[in-house]
Coordinates of C-alpha atoms in Angstrom, one line a residue:
X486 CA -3.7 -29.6 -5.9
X487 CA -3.3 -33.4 -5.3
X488 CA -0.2 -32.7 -3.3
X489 CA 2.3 -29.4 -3.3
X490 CA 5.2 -28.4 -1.6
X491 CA 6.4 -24.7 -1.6
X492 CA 9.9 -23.5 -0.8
X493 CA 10.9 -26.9 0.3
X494 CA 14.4 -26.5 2.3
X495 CA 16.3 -28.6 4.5
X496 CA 19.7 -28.4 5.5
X497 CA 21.8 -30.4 7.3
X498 CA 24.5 -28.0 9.2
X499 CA 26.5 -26.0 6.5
X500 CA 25.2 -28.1 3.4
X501 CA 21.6 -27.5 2.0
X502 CA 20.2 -30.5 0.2
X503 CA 17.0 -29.1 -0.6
X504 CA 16.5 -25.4 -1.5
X505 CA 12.9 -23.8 -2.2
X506 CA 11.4 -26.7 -4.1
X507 CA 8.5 -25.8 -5.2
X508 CA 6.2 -29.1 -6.9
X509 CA 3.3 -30.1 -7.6
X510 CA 1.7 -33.5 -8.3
X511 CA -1.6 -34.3 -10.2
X512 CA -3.6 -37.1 -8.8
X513 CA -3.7 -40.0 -11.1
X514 CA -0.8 -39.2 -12.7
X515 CA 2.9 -40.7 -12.8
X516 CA 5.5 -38.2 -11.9
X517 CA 9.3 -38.5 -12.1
X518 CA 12.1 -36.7 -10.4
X519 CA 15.8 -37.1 -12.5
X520 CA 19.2 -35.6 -11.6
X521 CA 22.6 -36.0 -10.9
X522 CA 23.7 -38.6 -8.2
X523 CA 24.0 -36.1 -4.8
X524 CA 20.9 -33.2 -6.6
X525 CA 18.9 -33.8 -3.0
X526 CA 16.0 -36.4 -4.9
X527 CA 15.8 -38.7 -1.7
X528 CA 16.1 -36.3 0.5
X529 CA 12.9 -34.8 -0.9
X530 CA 11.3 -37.8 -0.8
X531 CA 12.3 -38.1 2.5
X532 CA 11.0 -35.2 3.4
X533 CA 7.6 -35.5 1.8
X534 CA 7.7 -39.0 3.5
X535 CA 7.9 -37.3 7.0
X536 CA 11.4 -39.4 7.4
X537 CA 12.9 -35.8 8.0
X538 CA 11.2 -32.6 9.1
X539 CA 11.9 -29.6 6.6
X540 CA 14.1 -26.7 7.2
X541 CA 11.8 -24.7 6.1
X542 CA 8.6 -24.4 3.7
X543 CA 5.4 -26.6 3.4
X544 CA 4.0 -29.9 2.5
X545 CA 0.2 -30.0 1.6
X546 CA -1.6 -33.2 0.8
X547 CA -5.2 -33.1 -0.2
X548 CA -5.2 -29.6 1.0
X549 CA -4.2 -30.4 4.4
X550 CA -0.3 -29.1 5.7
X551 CA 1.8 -31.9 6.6
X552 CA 5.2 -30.5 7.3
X553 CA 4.9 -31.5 10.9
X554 CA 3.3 -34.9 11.1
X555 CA 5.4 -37.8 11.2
X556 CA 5.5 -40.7 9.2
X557 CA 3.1 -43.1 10.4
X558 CA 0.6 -40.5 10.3
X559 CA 1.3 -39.3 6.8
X560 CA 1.3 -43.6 5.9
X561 CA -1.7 -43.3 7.4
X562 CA -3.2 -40.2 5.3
X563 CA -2.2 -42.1 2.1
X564 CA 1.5 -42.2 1.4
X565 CA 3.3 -44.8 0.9
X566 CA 7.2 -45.2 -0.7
X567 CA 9.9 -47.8 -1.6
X568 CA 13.7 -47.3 -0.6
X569 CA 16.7 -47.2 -3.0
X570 CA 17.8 -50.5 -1.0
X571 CA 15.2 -53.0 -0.9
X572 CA 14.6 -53.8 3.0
X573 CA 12.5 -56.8 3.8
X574 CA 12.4 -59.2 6.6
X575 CA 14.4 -61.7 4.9
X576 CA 13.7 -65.0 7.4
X577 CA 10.0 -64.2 6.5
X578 CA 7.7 -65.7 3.5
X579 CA 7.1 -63.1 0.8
X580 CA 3.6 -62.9 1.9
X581 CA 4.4 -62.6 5.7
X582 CA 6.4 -59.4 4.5
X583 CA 3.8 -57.9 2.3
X584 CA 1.3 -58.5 5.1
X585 CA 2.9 -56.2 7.4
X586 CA 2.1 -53.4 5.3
X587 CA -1.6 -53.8 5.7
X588 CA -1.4 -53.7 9.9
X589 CA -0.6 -49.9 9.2
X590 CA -4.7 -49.8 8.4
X591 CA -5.8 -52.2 11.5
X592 CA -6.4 -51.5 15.3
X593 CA -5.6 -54.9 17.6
X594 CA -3.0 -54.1 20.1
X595 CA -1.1 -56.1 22.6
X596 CA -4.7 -57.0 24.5
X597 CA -5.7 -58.8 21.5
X598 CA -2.4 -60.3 20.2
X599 CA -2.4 -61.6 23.9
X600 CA -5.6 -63.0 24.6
X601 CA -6.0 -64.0 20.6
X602 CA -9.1 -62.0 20.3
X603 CA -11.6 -62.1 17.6
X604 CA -10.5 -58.4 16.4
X605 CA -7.4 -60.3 15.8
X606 CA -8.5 -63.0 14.0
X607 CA -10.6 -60.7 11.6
X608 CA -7.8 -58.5 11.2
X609 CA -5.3 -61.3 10.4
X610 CA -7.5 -62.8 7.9
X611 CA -8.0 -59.3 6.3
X612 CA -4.1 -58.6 5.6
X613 CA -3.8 -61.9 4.2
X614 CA -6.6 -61.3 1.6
X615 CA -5.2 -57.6 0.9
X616 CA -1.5 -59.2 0.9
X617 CA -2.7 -62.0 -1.7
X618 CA -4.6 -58.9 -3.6
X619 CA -1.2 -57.1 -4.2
X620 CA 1.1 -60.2 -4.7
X621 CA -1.2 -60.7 -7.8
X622 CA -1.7 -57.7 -8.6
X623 CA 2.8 -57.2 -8.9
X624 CA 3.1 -60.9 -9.9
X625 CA 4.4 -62.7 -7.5
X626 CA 1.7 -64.9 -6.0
X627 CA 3.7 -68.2 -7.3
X628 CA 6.6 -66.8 -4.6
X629 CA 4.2 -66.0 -1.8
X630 CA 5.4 -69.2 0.5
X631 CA 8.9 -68.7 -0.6
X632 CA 11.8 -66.8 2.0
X633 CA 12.3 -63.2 1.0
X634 CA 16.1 -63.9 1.1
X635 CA 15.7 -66.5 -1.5
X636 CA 14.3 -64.5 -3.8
X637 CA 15.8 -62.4 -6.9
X638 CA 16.7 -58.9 -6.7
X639 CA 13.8 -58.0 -9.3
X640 CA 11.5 -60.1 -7.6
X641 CA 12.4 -58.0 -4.0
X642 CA 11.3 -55.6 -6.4
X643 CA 8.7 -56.2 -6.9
X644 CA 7.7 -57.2 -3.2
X645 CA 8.8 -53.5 -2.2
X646 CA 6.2 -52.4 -4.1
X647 CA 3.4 -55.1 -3.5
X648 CA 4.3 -54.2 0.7
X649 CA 3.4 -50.4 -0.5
X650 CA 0.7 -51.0 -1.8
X651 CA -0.7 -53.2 1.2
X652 CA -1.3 -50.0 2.8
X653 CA -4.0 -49.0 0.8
X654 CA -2.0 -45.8 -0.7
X655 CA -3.2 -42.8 -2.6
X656 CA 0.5 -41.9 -4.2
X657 CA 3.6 -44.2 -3.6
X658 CA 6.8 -42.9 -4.0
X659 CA 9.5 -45.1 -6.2
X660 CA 12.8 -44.3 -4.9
X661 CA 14.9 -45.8 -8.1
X662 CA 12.8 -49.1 -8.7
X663 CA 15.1 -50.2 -11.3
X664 CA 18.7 -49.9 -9.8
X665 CA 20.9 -52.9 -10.0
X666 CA 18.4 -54.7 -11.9
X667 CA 19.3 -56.0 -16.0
X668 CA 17.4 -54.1 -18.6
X669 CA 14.9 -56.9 -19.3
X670 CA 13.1 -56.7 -15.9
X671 CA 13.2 -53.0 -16.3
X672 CA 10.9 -53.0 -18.9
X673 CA 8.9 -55.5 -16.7
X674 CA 8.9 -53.1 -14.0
X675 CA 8.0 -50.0 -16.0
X676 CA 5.2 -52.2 -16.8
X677 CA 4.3 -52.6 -13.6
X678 CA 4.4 -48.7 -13.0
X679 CA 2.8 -48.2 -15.6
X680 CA -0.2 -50.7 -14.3
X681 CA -0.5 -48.5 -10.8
X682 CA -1.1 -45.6 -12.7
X683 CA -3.8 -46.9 -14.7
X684 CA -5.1 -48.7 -11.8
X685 CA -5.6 -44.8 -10.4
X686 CA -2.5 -45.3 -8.3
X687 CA -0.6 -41.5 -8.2
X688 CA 2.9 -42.1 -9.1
X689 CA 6.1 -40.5 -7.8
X690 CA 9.5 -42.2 -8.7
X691 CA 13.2 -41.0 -8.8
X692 CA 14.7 -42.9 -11.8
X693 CA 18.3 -42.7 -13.3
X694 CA 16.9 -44.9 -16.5
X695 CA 16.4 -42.0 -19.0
X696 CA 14.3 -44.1 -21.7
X697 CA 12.1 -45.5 -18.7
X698 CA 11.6 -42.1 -17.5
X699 CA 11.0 -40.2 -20.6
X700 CA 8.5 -43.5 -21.8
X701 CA 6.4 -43.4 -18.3
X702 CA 6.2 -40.1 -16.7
X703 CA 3.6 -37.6 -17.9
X704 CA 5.9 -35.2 -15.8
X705 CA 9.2 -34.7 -14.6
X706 CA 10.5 -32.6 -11.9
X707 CA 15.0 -32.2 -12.4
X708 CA 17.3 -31.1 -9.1
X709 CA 20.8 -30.1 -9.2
X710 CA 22.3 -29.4 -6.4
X711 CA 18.6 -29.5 -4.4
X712 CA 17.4 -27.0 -6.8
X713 CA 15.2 -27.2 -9.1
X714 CA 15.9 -26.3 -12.5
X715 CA 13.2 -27.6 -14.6
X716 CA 9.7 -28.7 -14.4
X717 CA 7.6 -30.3 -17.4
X718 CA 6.5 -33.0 -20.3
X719 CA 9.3 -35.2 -21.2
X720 CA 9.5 -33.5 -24.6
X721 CA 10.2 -30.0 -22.3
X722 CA 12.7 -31.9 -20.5
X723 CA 14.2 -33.4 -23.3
X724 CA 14.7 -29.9 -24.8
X725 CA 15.8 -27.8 -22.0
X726 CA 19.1 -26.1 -22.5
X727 CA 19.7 -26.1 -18.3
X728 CA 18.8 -29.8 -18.0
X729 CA 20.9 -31.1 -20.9
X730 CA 24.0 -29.1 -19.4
X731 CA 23.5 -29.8 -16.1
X732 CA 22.7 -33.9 -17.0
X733 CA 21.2 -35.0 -20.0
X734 CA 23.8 -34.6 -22.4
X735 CA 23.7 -37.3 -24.4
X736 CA 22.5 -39.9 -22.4
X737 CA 18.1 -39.4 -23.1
X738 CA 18.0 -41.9 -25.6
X739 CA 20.0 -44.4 -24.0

């Protein structure tokens, strides 16, 4: 398996977020994890992300355990994710920010930023090519000379995403892409979801947006109350007695 985790758990003093997740993602394949607003979805991610170190139970990526490696090593192995709050360097050009994600793959240090070395140079050039590679890709390369704090919240967006995938990823994971964002650049960002995964991109996103979910993910995990409660298509999901009582209701087709 593409990447697993088996009786996920991590608790934070009395409270357990996560309990015993087991999941499973299929590479190539856009995933989706819904629930109520406190069910322990980020915390998973953040987990999986290395951002916290598990309770208990294991991470495996590509076969190899990851539960103890921290985050810039499992950035490095292939993993990359967007926050629910969009955090870019706001005084910096769009391209300047996405560029930064690309350094995770090069080695100059302080010896070369120092002495301007040729290592440097190479390297610089390279994360600007990869950064103007991405901004097209997302569709933002008109933008790429503009601030980041001049830019729209869709279009941050969208920049989250282009700095992910600067970083040369295997599986990125969406933490709610579409929050605070009007319907109409929804869509336009389920498109772009829906582009990574064609592109072979794994995909991996929490989503509150029931009609993008149910329309993009080929599976979807639910939490409540960090336990899982159902796994499967979106039509299983969709008729799952446990899932409609414990969120659904009538909100699937909205």
């Amino acid at each position: 398996m593409f990447l697993e985790t088996r009786k996920l758990t991590k608790s934070f003093g009395g409270l357990t977020a996560v309990k015993e997740v087991d999941f499973s993602v299929e590479k190539g394949k856009i995933n989706a994890i819904i629930g109520p607003n406190g069910a322990g979805k980020s915390t998973f991610f953040n987990l999986i992300s290395g951002v916290h170190k598990p309770t208990s139970g294991q991470i495996k990526f590509r076969g190899e355990d990851i539960t103890k490696l921290p985050a810039n090593k499992i950035a490095k192995l292939g993993m990359a994710r967007t926050f629910q709050t969009t955090s870019l360097f706001e005084n910096a050009t769009i391209i300047e920010n996405v560029m930064v994600g690309h350094r995770l793959r090069t080695k100059s240090n302080l010896f070369d930023a120092v002495f301007n070395t040729k290592r440097l140079r190479n390297e610089e050039r390279e994360s600007y090519n990869k950064a103007l590679e991405v901004l097209e890709f997302v569709g933002l390369l008109d933008v790429k000379g503009q601030l980041a704090a001049n830019i729209s919240q869709e279009e941050k967006k969208r920049t989250a995403i282009a700095l992910a995938l600067a970083t040369e990823p295997e599986i990125v994971f969406l933490d709610e892409p579409t929050a605070g964002i009007n319907p109409e650049e929804t869509a336009a960002l389920a498109q772009l979801i829906k582009k990574m995964g064609e592109s072979g991109i794994t995909v991996c996103l929490i989503e509150h947006k029931m009609q993008m979910v149910m329309s993009l993910a080929e599976k979807i995990m639910v939490l409540n109350y960090g336990e899982k409660i159902a796994e499967g298509t979106p039509e299983e999901i969709q008729k799952n007695e446990q899932v409609i009582k414990a969120y659904l209701g009538g909100s699937v087709h909205a």
